[in-house]
Short mmCIF file of C-alpha atoms (C1' of nucleotides) in Angstrom, two decimals:
data_model
loop_
_atom_site.label_atom_id
_atom_site.label_comp_id
_atom_site.label_asym_id
_atom_site.label_seq_id
_atom_site.Cartn_x
_atom_site.Cartn_y
_atom_site.Cartn_z
CA UNK R 1 125.50 35.12 78.87
CA UNK R 2 127.54 33.75 75.83
CA UNK R 3 128.96 30.23 76.45
CA UNK R 4 131.97 28.87 74.84
CA UNK R 5 131.82 27.85 71.16
CA UNK R 6 131.91 24.52 69.54
CA UNK R 7 132.90 23.16 66.19
CA UNK R 8 130.46 21.73 63.72
CA UNK R 9 129.32 20.98 60.10
CA UNK R 10 126.33 21.76 58.09
CA UNK R 11 126.23 18.78 55.60
CA UNK R 12 124.27 16.59 57.94
CA UNK R 13 122.41 19.22 60.00
CA UNK R 14 118.82 18.41 60.27
CA UNK R 15 117.88 22.04 59.77
CA UNK R 16 119.56 22.21 56.50
CA UNK R 17 116.36 22.49 54.57
CA UNK R 18 115.27 25.35 56.61
CA UNK R 19 118.40 27.50 56.57
CA UNK R 20 120.36 26.57 53.46
CA UNK R 21 117.70 25.09 50.87
CA UNK R 22 119.88 25.01 47.90
CA UNK R 23 120.76 22.10 45.57
CA UNK R 24 124.37 21.42 45.85
CA UNK R 25 126.76 18.85 44.45
CA UNK R 26 128.43 16.74 47.15
CA UNK R 27 131.62 18.54 46.43
CA UNK R 28 130.04 22.00 47.08
CA UNK R 29 128.23 20.67 50.25
CA UNK R 30 131.50 19.67 51.69
CA UNK R 31 132.98 22.98 50.84
CA UNK R 32 130.04 24.54 52.67
CA UNK R 33 130.79 23.01 55.85
CA UNK R 34 133.59 25.47 56.30
CA UNK R 35 130.85 28.25 56.15
CA UNK R 36 129.69 27.57 59.60
CA UNK R 37 132.74 27.46 61.83
CA UNK R 38 131.39 27.61 65.27
CA UNK R 39 128.17 27.41 67.31
CA UNK R 40 127.42 29.61 70.23
CA UNK R 41 124.92 29.16 73.05
CA UNK R 42 122.96 32.07 74.43
CA UNK R 43 121.10 31.73 77.61
CA UNK R 44 117.66 33.11 78.08
CA UNK R 45 117.71 36.92 78.22
CA UNK R 46 121.14 37.02 76.86
CA UNK R 47 122.08 39.23 73.94
CA UNK R 48 123.44 37.47 70.80
CA UNK R 49 124.50 40.94 69.71
CA UNK R 50 123.57 44.52 70.59
CA UNK R 51 122.88 47.60 68.48
CA UNK R 52 126.32 49.22 67.51
CA UNK R 53 128.32 45.91 67.94
CA UNK R 54 130.75 45.51 64.96
CA UNK R 55 129.22 43.37 62.26
CA UNK R 56 131.10 40.30 61.27
CA UNK R 57 128.64 37.29 61.06
CA UNK R 58 125.14 36.24 60.31
CA UNK R 59 123.59 33.75 62.69
CA UNK R 60 121.42 30.80 62.00
CA UNK R 61 119.18 29.87 64.96
CA UNK R 62 119.83 26.27 65.58
CA UNK R 63 117.71 25.74 68.68
CA UNK R 64 115.71 28.26 70.81
CA UNK R 65 113.91 31.55 70.16
CA UNK R 66 115.03 35.16 69.66
CA UNK R 67 113.62 38.58 69.37
CA UNK R 68 115.19 41.42 67.58
CA UNK R 69 114.51 45.05 68.61
CA UNK R 70 115.44 48.52 67.82
CA UNK R 71 115.69 51.42 70.31
CA UNK R 72 115.20 55.17 69.87
CA UNK R 73 117.53 57.74 71.45
CA UNK R 74 114.75 58.45 74.03
CA UNK R 75 114.48 54.92 75.05
CA UNK R 76 111.34 53.47 73.44
CA UNK R 77 111.84 50.22 71.71
CA UNK R 78 110.31 48.36 68.91
CA UNK R 79 110.44 44.64 68.49
CA UNK R 80 111.14 44.11 64.80
CA UNK R 81 110.85 40.28 64.72
CA UNK R 82 110.93 36.91 66.41
CA UNK R 83 113.27 34.18 65.10
CA UNK R 84 113.04 30.49 65.53
CA UNK R 85 115.09 27.43 64.30
CA UNK R 86 116.46 27.77 60.81
CA UNK R 87 115.95 31.68 60.60
CA UNK R 88 118.69 33.91 59.99
CA UNK R 89 119.56 36.99 62.33
CA UNK R 90 121.97 39.80 61.55
CA UNK R 91 121.12 40.84 58.00
CA UNK R 92 120.77 44.45 59.31
CA UNK R 93 124.41 44.53 60.22
CA UNK R 94 126.02 44.92 56.80
CA UNK R 95 124.35 48.13 55.89
CA UNK R 96 126.67 50.12 58.23
CA UNK R 97 129.11 47.70 59.34
CA UNK R 98 127.60 47.38 62.69
CA UNK R 99 124.37 45.75 63.92
CA UNK R 100 121.55 48.27 64.16
CA UNK R 101 119.29 46.18 66.65
CA UNK R 102 119.57 44.05 69.61
CA UNK R 103 119.13 40.25 69.19
CA UNK R 104 118.01 38.75 72.50
CA UNK R 105 117.35 35.07 73.43
CA UNK R 106 113.85 34.42 74.69
CA UNK R 107 114.84 30.97 75.81
CA UNK R 108 118.22 29.14 76.11
CA UNK R 109 119.23 28.96 72.54
CA UNK R 110 122.04 27.93 70.16
CA UNK R 111 123.02 29.59 66.85
CA UNK R 112 125.59 28.83 64.12
CA UNK R 113 127.84 31.60 63.23
CA UNK R 114 128.46 32.34 59.48
CA UNK R 115 131.19 34.77 59.10
CA UNK R 116 130.03 37.20 56.46
CA UNK R 117 133.35 37.46 54.61
CA UNK R 118 133.17 33.81 54.19
CA UNK R 119 129.53 33.99 53.03
CA UNK R 120 130.51 36.41 50.45
CA UNK R 121 133.62 34.37 49.36
CA UNK R 122 131.63 31.22 48.94
CA UNK R 123 128.81 32.93 47.18
CA UNK R 124 131.19 34.10 44.51
CA UNK R 125 132.15 30.54 43.92
CA UNK R 126 128.76 28.77 44.28
CA UNK R 127 126.00 30.58 42.28
CA UNK R 128 123.25 28.52 44.04
CA UNK R 129 124.45 29.65 47.45
CA UNK R 130 124.65 33.37 46.15
CA UNK R 131 121.05 33.06 44.95
CA UNK R 132 120.09 31.67 48.32
CA UNK R 133 121.76 34.59 50.20
CA UNK R 134 119.88 37.00 47.94
CA UNK R 135 116.71 35.23 48.50
CA UNK R 136 117.06 35.25 52.14
CA UNK R 137 117.46 39.06 52.32
CA UNK R 138 114.68 39.59 50.01
CA UNK R 139 112.48 37.53 51.92
CA UNK R 140 113.23 39.62 54.98
CA UNK R 141 112.24 42.74 53.03
CA UNK R 142 109.00 41.12 51.96
CA UNK R 143 108.36 40.03 55.57
CA UNK R 144 108.86 43.47 56.73
CA UNK R 145 106.39 44.76 54.03
CA UNK R 146 103.92 42.42 55.63
CA UNK R 147 104.64 43.86 59.22
CA UNK R 148 104.15 47.42 57.64
CA UNK R 149 100.79 46.34 56.29
CA UNK R 150 99.95 45.02 59.69
CA UNK R 151 100.97 48.22 61.69
CA UNK R 152 99.78 50.64 59.18
CA UNK R 153 96.25 49.44 58.38
CA UNK R 154 95.05 46.61 60.74
CA UNK R 155 93.19 46.96 63.94
CA UNK R 156 94.07 45.19 67.19
CA UNK R 157 92.13 42.04 66.45
CA UNK R 158 93.40 41.62 62.94
CA UNK R 159 96.93 42.20 64.07
CA UNK R 160 96.83 39.51 66.87
CA UNK R 161 95.03 36.99 64.60
CA UNK R 162 97.70 37.52 61.94
CA UNK R 163 100.33 37.13 64.39
CA UNK R 164 99.12 33.82 65.86
CA UNK R 165 98.57 32.36 62.49
CA UNK R 166 101.98 33.27 61.23
CA UNK R 167 103.64 31.91 64.38
CA UNK R 168 101.68 28.59 64.39
CA UNK R 169 102.40 28.25 60.65
CA UNK R 170 106.11 28.56 61.21
CA UNK R 171 105.96 26.19 64.05
CA UNK R 172 104.01 23.71 61.99
CA UNK R 173 106.73 23.76 59.32
CA UNK R 174 109.14 22.68 62.06
CA UNK R 175 106.97 19.75 62.99
CA UNK R 176 104.92 21.21 65.84
CA UNK R 177 101.22 21.38 66.17
CA UNK R 178 99.01 23.33 63.85
CA UNK R 179 96.78 24.44 66.72
CA UNK R 180 98.72 24.52 69.90
CA UNK R 181 101.66 26.84 70.87
CA UNK R 182 103.52 28.06 73.65
CA UNK R 183 104.36 31.73 73.42
CA UNK R 184 108.00 32.39 74.18
CA UNK R 185 107.46 36.11 74.60
CA UNK R 186 105.57 38.38 77.02
CA UNK R 187 102.44 40.34 76.11
CA UNK R 188 104.55 43.39 76.19
CA UNK R 189 106.93 42.00 73.49
CA UNK R 190 103.95 40.98 71.40
CA UNK R 191 102.55 44.29 71.87
CA UNK R 192 105.73 46.05 70.79
CA UNK R 193 105.86 43.96 67.71
CA UNK R 194 102.20 44.57 66.93
CA UNK R 195 102.25 48.26 67.73
CA UNK R 196 99.78 47.99 70.70
CA UNK R 197 99.99 48.12 74.48
CA UNK R 198 100.30 44.98 76.52
CA UNK R 199 96.76 45.58 78.05
CA UNK R 200 95.40 45.59 74.63
CA UNK R 201 97.09 42.36 73.80
CA UNK R 202 95.75 40.79 76.90
CA UNK R 203 92.25 42.09 76.19
CA UNK R 204 92.21 40.87 72.60
CA UNK R 205 93.37 37.39 73.77
CA UNK R 206 90.44 37.38 76.08
CA UNK R 207 88.01 38.60 73.48
CA UNK R 208 89.25 35.67 71.09
CA UNK R 209 88.83 33.30 74.03
CA UNK R 210 85.28 34.57 74.85
CA UNK R 211 84.47 34.13 71.16
CA UNK R 212 85.63 30.44 71.34
CA UNK R 213 88.22 31.02 68.68
CA UNK R 214 91.14 30.32 71.02
CA UNK R 215 91.98 28.89 74.50
CA UNK R 216 94.42 30.91 76.42
CA UNK R 217 96.29 30.00 79.62
CA UNK R 218 98.97 32.41 80.13
CA UNK R 219 101.46 31.53 77.38
CA UNK R 220 99.80 28.41 76.30
CA UNK R 221 97.64 28.96 73.27
CA UNK R 222 95.42 26.45 71.68
CA UNK R 223 93.68 27.57 68.36
CA UNK R 224 90.07 26.22 68.37
CA UNK R 225 88.98 27.79 65.07
CA UNK R 226 91.66 28.49 62.52
CA UNK R 227 89.01 29.65 59.83
CA UNK R 228 87.61 32.23 62.24
CA UNK R 229 91.13 33.53 62.86
CA UNK R 230 91.69 33.66 59.12
CA UNK R 231 88.51 35.55 58.50
CA UNK R 232 89.51 38.13 61.15
CA UNK R 233 92.68 38.93 59.22
CA UNK R 234 90.59 39.94 56.33
CA UNK R 235 87.91 41.90 58.07
CA UNK R 236 87.08 44.99 55.96
CA UNK R 237 87.28 47.59 58.45
CA UNK R 238 86.22 50.42 56.27
CA UNK X 1 102.28 54.00 30.25
CA UNK X 2 105.60 52.39 29.62
CA UNK X 3 107.52 54.07 26.76
CA UNK X 4 110.26 52.55 24.44
CA UNK X 5 113.53 51.93 26.06
CA UNK X 6 116.91 53.54 25.26
CA UNK X 7 120.52 52.37 25.45
CA UNK X 8 122.89 53.86 28.03
CA UNK X 9 126.10 53.51 30.06
CA UNK X 10 126.75 54.04 33.83
CA UNK X 11 130.38 54.95 33.87
CA UNK X 12 129.79 58.65 33.28
CA UNK X 13 126.28 58.84 35.01
CA UNK X 14 125.99 61.73 37.28
CA UNK X 15 124.04 59.50 39.79
CA UNK X 16 126.79 57.03 40.01
CA UNK X 17 127.52 58.14 43.66
CA UNK X 18 124.02 57.47 44.76
CA UNK X 19 123.21 54.25 43.10
CA UNK X 20 126.74 52.43 42.63
CA UNK X 21 128.94 53.90 45.29
CA UNK X 22 131.85 51.43 44.96
CA UNK X 23 135.53 52.07 44.21
CA UNK X 24 136.14 50.38 41.01
CA UNK X 25 139.19 50.07 38.69
CA UNK X 26 138.70 51.66 35.19
CA UNK X 27 138.60 48.16 33.82
CA UNK X 28 135.90 46.99 36.27
CA UNK X 29 134.02 50.21 35.54
CA UNK X 30 133.75 49.67 31.85
CA UNK X 31 132.51 46.23 32.43
CA UNK X 32 129.82 47.56 34.64
CA UNK X 33 128.44 49.53 31.74
CA UNK X 34 127.05 46.35 30.63
CA UNK X 35 125.06 46.03 33.82
CA UNK X 36 122.37 48.66 32.78
CA UNK X 37 121.27 47.83 29.45
CA UNK X 38 118.37 50.05 29.03
CA UNK X 39 116.33 52.80 30.48
CA UNK X 40 112.56 53.06 30.63
CA UNK X 41 110.30 56.05 30.98
CA UNK X 42 107.32 55.79 33.04
CA UNK X 43 104.60 58.43 32.94
CA UNK X 44 102.92 59.92 35.97
CA UNK X 45 100.48 57.40 37.23
CA UNK X 46 101.97 54.51 35.40
CA UNK X 47 103.12 51.14 36.83
CA UNK X 48 106.82 50.27 36.76
CA UNK X 49 105.67 46.86 37.73
CA UNK X 50 102.71 45.27 39.51
CA UNK X 51 102.54 42.83 42.21
CA UNK X 52 102.76 39.36 40.67
CA UNK X 53 104.74 40.48 37.62
CA UNK X 54 107.63 38.03 37.08
CA UNK X 55 110.78 39.32 38.60
CA UNK X 56 113.81 39.94 36.20
CA UNK X 57 115.37 43.27 36.94
CA UNK X 58 116.15 45.76 39.60
CA UNK X 59 115.47 49.25 38.74
CA UNK X 60 117.38 52.54 39.64
CA UNK X 61 115.49 55.59 39.63
CA UNK X 62 117.13 58.09 37.35
CA UNK X 63 114.66 60.95 37.32
CA UNK X 64 111.39 61.25 38.93
CA UNK X 65 109.54 59.80 41.95
CA UNK X 66 107.96 56.56 42.80
CA UNK X 67 105.85 54.99 45.42
CA UNK X 68 105.63 51.10 46.27
CA UNK X 69 102.59 49.69 47.77
CA UNK X 70 101.36 46.33 48.79
CA UNK X 71 97.69 45.38 48.72
CA UNK X 72 95.70 42.88 50.79
CA UNK X 73 93.21 40.36 49.27
CA UNK X 74 90.36 42.55 50.54
CA UNK X 75 91.69 45.68 48.79
CA UNK X 76 93.33 47.73 51.42
CA UNK X 77 96.77 49.00 50.48
CA UNK X 78 99.75 50.15 52.30
CA UNK X 79 102.40 52.41 50.81
CA UNK X 80 105.76 50.68 51.78
CA UNK X 81 108.01 53.55 50.39
CA UNK X 82 108.83 56.50 48.32
CA UNK X 83 111.73 56.39 45.97
CA UNK X 84 113.80 59.16 44.38
CA UNK X 85 116.84 59.55 42.03
CA UNK X 86 119.53 57.01 42.76
CA UNK X 87 117.45 54.73 44.79
CA UNK X 88 116.81 51.03 43.96
CA UNK X 89 113.29 49.51 43.47
CA UNK X 90 112.42 45.81 43.03
CA UNK X 91 114.44 44.11 45.82
CA UNK X 92 111.29 42.45 47.11
CA UNK X 93 111.09 40.51 43.74
CA UNK X 94 113.69 37.94 44.19
CA UNK X 95 112.26 36.29 47.27
CA UNK X 96 109.60 34.51 45.19
CA UNK X 97 110.43 35.21 41.61
CA UNK X 98 107.81 37.78 41.23
CA UNK X 99 107.32 41.36 42.58
CA UNK X 100 105.26 41.36 45.67
CA UNK X 101 104.34 45.09 45.47
CA UNK X 102 103.27 47.83 42.96
CA UNK X 103 105.71 50.41 41.88
CA UNK X 104 103.97 53.47 40.56
CA UNK X 105 105.40 56.68 39.30
CA UNK X 106 104.22 59.82 41.19
CA UNK X 107 105.61 61.99 38.27
CA UNK X 108 107.11 61.43 34.83
CA UNK X 109 110.04 59.34 35.57
CA UNK X 110 112.89 57.43 34.11
CA UNK X 111 114.59 54.32 35.44
CA UNK X 112 117.67 52.26 34.55
CA UNK X 113 117.02 48.53 34.28
CA UNK X 114 119.49 46.18 35.81
CA UNK X 115 118.73 42.59 34.85
CA UNK X 116 119.26 40.64 37.99
CA UNK X 117 120.95 37.72 36.36
CA UNK X 118 123.67 40.13 35.20
CA UNK X 119 123.81 41.64 38.66
CA UNK X 120 124.54 38.19 40.11
CA UNK X 121 126.90 37.35 37.33
CA UNK X 122 128.88 40.58 37.78
CA UNK X 123 128.75 40.30 41.64
CA UNK X 124 130.72 36.97 41.42
CA UNK X 125 133.45 38.61 39.39
CA UNK X 126 133.72 41.96 41.22
CA UNK X 127 133.76 41.68 44.95
CA UNK X 128 133.31 45.42 45.46
CA UNK X 129 129.93 45.14 43.59
CA UNK X 130 128.79 42.04 45.50
CA UNK X 131 129.43 44.02 48.64
CA UNK X 132 127.57 46.89 47.45
CA UNK X 133 124.48 44.78 46.39
CA UNK X 134 124.47 43.33 49.82
CA UNK X 135 124.71 46.60 51.36
CA UNK X 136 121.78 48.04 49.46
CA UNK X 137 119.52 45.21 50.40
CA UNK X 138 120.65 45.63 54.04
CA UNK X 139 119.93 49.32 54.00
CA UNK X 140 116.44 48.53 52.82
CA UNK X 141 116.09 46.15 55.88
CA UNK X 142 117.32 48.79 58.23
CA UNK X 143 115.02 51.41 56.57
CA UNK X 144 112.05 49.22 57.20
CA UNK X 145 112.99 48.83 60.74
CA UNK X 146 112.81 52.48 60.96
CA UNK X 147 109.35 52.34 59.36
CA UNK X 148 108.24 49.68 61.84
CA UNK X 149 109.44 51.94 64.68
CA UNK X 150 107.50 54.83 63.31
CA UNK X 151 104.22 52.78 62.70
CA UNK X 152 104.59 50.80 66.03
CA UNK X 153 105.42 53.45 68.58
CA UNK X 154 105.04 56.93 67.42
CA UNK X 155 102.04 59.31 67.40
CA UNK X 156 100.63 61.14 64.44
CA UNK X 157 102.94 64.34 65.08
CA UNK X 158 106.09 62.35 65.48
CA UNK X 159 105.36 60.31 62.35
CA UNK X 160 104.83 63.26 60.18
CA UNK X 161 107.69 65.08 61.59
CA UNK X 162 109.98 62.19 61.00
CA UNK X 163 108.75 61.82 57.53
CA UNK X 164 109.28 65.39 56.60
CA UNK X 165 112.79 65.39 57.98
CA UNK X 166 113.67 62.19 56.13
CA UNK X 167 112.36 63.46 52.87
CA UNK X 168 114.16 66.77 53.18
CA UNK X 169 117.33 65.08 53.97
CA UNK X 170 117.22 62.88 51.07
CA UNK X 171 116.43 65.78 48.85
CA UNK X 172 119.22 67.75 50.28
CA UNK X 173 121.76 64.88 49.43
CA UNK X 174 120.46 65.52 45.78
CA UNK X 175 121.32 69.12 45.84
CA UNK X 176 117.83 70.47 46.79
CA UNK X 177 117.02 72.82 49.58
CA UNK X 178 117.22 71.84 53.33
CA UNK X 179 114.11 73.65 54.10
CA UNK X 180 111.83 73.67 51.21
CA UNK X 181 110.15 70.72 49.44
CA UNK X 182 107.36 69.94 46.98
CA UNK X 183 105.54 66.83 47.94
CA UNK X 184 105.03 64.56 44.96
CA UNK X 185 102.29 62.50 46.76
CA UNK X 186 98.67 63.12 48.06
CA UNK X 187 97.86 63.33 51.78
CA UNK X 188 96.15 59.97 51.34
CA UNK X 189 99.52 58.49 50.18
CA UNK X 190 101.39 60.00 53.11
CA UNK X 191 98.72 58.76 55.39
CA UNK X 192 99.01 55.16 54.05
CA UNK X 193 102.74 55.24 54.48
CA UNK X 194 102.48 56.63 57.98
CA UNK X 195 99.51 54.59 59.10
CA UNK X 196 97.09 57.39 59.52
CA UNK X 197 94.08 58.72 57.60
CA UNK X 198 94.39 61.64 55.19
CA UNK X 199 92.43 63.95 57.52
CA UNK X 200 94.91 63.35 60.22
CA UNK X 201 97.75 64.16 58.00
CA UNK X 202 96.01 67.26 56.99
CA UNK X 203 95.23 68.31 60.57
CA UNK X 204 98.84 67.58 61.62
CA UNK X 205 100.25 69.66 58.92
CA UNK X 206 97.88 72.57 60.13
CA UNK X 207 99.08 72.04 63.67
CA UNK X 208 102.56 72.29 62.60
CA UNK X 209 101.84 75.46 60.74
CA UNK X 210 99.90 77.12 63.64
CA UNK X 211 102.89 76.25 65.77
CA UNK X 212 104.99 78.08 63.14
CA UNK X 213 107.21 75.09 62.47
CA UNK X 214 106.46 74.78 58.82
CA UNK X 215 104.60 76.64 56.20
CA UNK X 216 102.12 74.58 54.12
CA UNK X 217 100.55 75.58 50.95
CA UNK X 218 99.05 72.42 49.43
CA UNK X 219 102.18 70.46 48.40
CA UNK X 220 104.54 73.08 48.99
CA UNK X 221 106.23 72.77 52.27
CA UNK X 222 108.72 75.15 53.88
CA UNK X 223 110.39 73.98 57.15
CA UNK X 224 110.74 77.04 59.41
CA UNK X 225 112.16 75.35 62.35
CA UNK X 226 114.24 72.16 61.87
CA UNK X 227 115.08 71.86 65.48
CA UNK X 228 111.61 71.91 66.61
CA UNK X 229 110.77 69.18 64.09
CA UNK X 230 113.62 67.15 65.45
CA UNK X 231 112.46 67.57 68.95
CA UNK X 232 109.09 66.35 67.96
CA UNK X 233 110.48 63.02 66.70
CA UNK X 234 112.01 62.42 70.04
CA UNK X 235 108.95 63.51 72.10
CA UNK X 236 108.58 61.15 75.05
CA UNK X 237 104.92 60.53 74.98
CA UNK X 238 104.46 59.11 78.26
"C1'" DC C 1 106.22 28.45 100.66
"C1'" DG C 2 106.77 33.04 99.60
"C1'" DG C 3 108.03 36.77 96.52
"C1'" DG C 4 107.87 38.88 92.19
"C1'" DC C 5 107.08 39.15 87.60
"C1'" DG C 6 103.65 38.77 84.07
"C1'" DA C 7 98.89 38.76 83.07
"C1'" DT C 8 94.06 40.18 83.64
"C1'" DT C 9 90.46 43.36 84.23
"C1'" DG C 10 88.08 47.65 85.20
"C1'" DA C 11 87.29 52.75 84.76
"C1'" DC C 12 88.63 56.56 82.40
"C1'" DT C 13 91.05 59.56 78.99
"C1'" DT C 14 92.96 60.49 74.73
"C1'" DT C 15 93.93 60.10 70.08
"C1'" DC C 16 92.55 59.19 65.93
"C1'" DG C 17 89.05 57.74 62.64
"C1'" DT C 18 84.64 58.86 60.51
"C1'" DC C 19 81.36 61.37 58.26
"C1'" DA C 20 80.30 65.50 56.13
"C1'" DA C 21 80.59 70.08 54.27
"C1'" DC C 22 83.33 73.21 52.05
"C1'" DG C 23 87.23 75.62 49.68
"C1'" DC C 24 91.04 75.91 46.74
"C1'" DG C 25 93.51 75.29 42.22
"C1'" DT C 26 94.54 73.35 38.40
"C1'" DG C 27 93.71 71.92 34.05
"C1'" DT C 28 90.69 71.34 30.36
"C1'" DG C 29 87.30 72.49 27.10
"C1'" DG C 30 84.13 75.61 25.20
"C1'" DC L 1 90.86 83.24 27.60
"C1'" DC L 2 87.68 82.33 30.74
"C1'" DA L 3 84.73 79.41 33.32
"C1'" DC L 4 83.64 75.42 35.30
"C1'" DA L 5 84.46 70.94 37.27
"C1'" DC L 6 86.67 67.67 39.47
"C1'" DG L 7 90.48 66.18 42.49
"C1'" DC L 8 92.62 67.16 46.37
"C1'" DG L 9 92.99 69.50 50.72
"C1'" DT L 10 91.00 71.60 54.89
"C1'" DT L 11 88.17 71.91 58.87
"C1'" DG L 12 84.48 70.64 62.10
"C1'" DA L 13 81.58 67.62 64.93
"C1'" DC L 14 81.23 63.30 66.64
"C1'" DG L 15 82.19 58.39 67.78
"C1'" DA L 16 85.10 54.44 68.41
"C1'" DA L 17 89.25 52.15 69.33
"C1'" DA L 18 93.24 51.89 71.87
"C1'" DG L 19 96.06 54.00 75.69
"C1'" DT L 20 96.51 54.95 80.56
"C1'" DC L 21 96.28 54.33 85.33
"C1'" DA L 22 95.43 51.20 88.84
"C1'" DA L 23 93.99 47.14 91.46
"C1'" DT L 24 94.16 42.25 91.62
"C1'" DC L 25 95.34 37.75 90.50
"C1'" DG L 26 97.90 33.80 89.47
"C1'" DC L 27 102.15 31.41 88.05
"C1'" DC L 28 106.60 30.04 88.41
"C1'" DC L 29 110.92 29.90 90.18
"C1'" DG L 30 113.89 30.17 93.63
#
DNA sequence: CGGGCGATTGACTTTCGTCAACGCGTGTGG
DNA sequence: CCACACGCGTTGACGAAAGTCAATCGCCCG
């Protein structure tokens, strides 16, 4: 599933704003090119890494789409996130020296490898990079707080509305439509992420469609009424 | 609620193994004393910080017990964690330059302040500390994966069993009993953390007690059968 | 063009939430 | 020091939301 690696450089990558948004001097910038040594392609369905694999690198998604998931001893699994271009995967790995989740490509994808030893080395030399690394990790913590909120105190409709708005907002930041998206994941994967069964995901989509809020054709979703979706995320359930 | 601060030093703190477990030379150790400048007492019910407060420091719990919670615009809140001696609070703050949750003392407590600028400065000079900071953040990410698992794919009994085992394990690591604990939080706070209502928490406790797995008297809990609890966390629901 | 995975929908069950009443304990003030 | 009140916890009856099981449909990909 993992294809041969290729050599590259960050300094003129068009995703730099997304995955390395730090102000650097030209001199620092050129040093940073040594941070990402290689890229790797992962075919749809392939594992970028698996739970238990020795930790060595962070990965920046260059193209494509991933999910990360943890698995219990008894075989249930929980999707912990979906990652698209410019987002960082593998932060869970350094806690114990091995990755604690699986990272799986949902479409043919390419990632940049950032050997973590090098990240630490460069962080010591370049404060702006150090700060960036910290911010990336903190953002992940904050994101997960949001997921806990979602899982702990929202009902099915609120969860799905929140999910759709989040997805479309991230896609929009990457130059895609504000109102149309193609889901890269199955209903089951959405359900796992949102803590509901695939049938409930499907039913909730249908409910949204009936209400004229979205148009759903399999994985193609068009948002017809963003305001209505936003209101749904704030419904006081009591 | 926040009492005057006092001056202190890490190098001979009895919690060092818990909150700074890095091998340091005596020279590095003495420099580290400048990392924690002050302590602060927070009375029961008091806020260590609130969502939106400008971020400046991490906090290490020295004595006492805290909860962290996020709040939605419409007023629902979600407990995101409980912190005891040696654990670090405030990692969510650096993402956006302000804390994104509330940290509230559940009993009279004391924390060590670690100004984050200083943490970053020292991290650049002391690789072992840098690594430790990264590990602490990564551990928080992994912990939250566990909570997502819990909220996303466990039923009430499994959640409470998991929660109890986790609490007692952390207490045991601090020298307390493996089988007895005093809950510092209300049923409602437990419920918020576990994504269930306080009545369900109460009922589930009663069910455990009926089954002879635990003994519950208000906030005093004695675990009578750890194995049974462990089995419950792995129950294949199907 | 056909097979199979993924999605949808329906009927029924289960779990948990809701509402309400009651009880226990603790802490405080008379 | 005792009594009372209030917050917290427990328990019961009922309802609602989501899960389960099953049948069918429709895409897509080979």
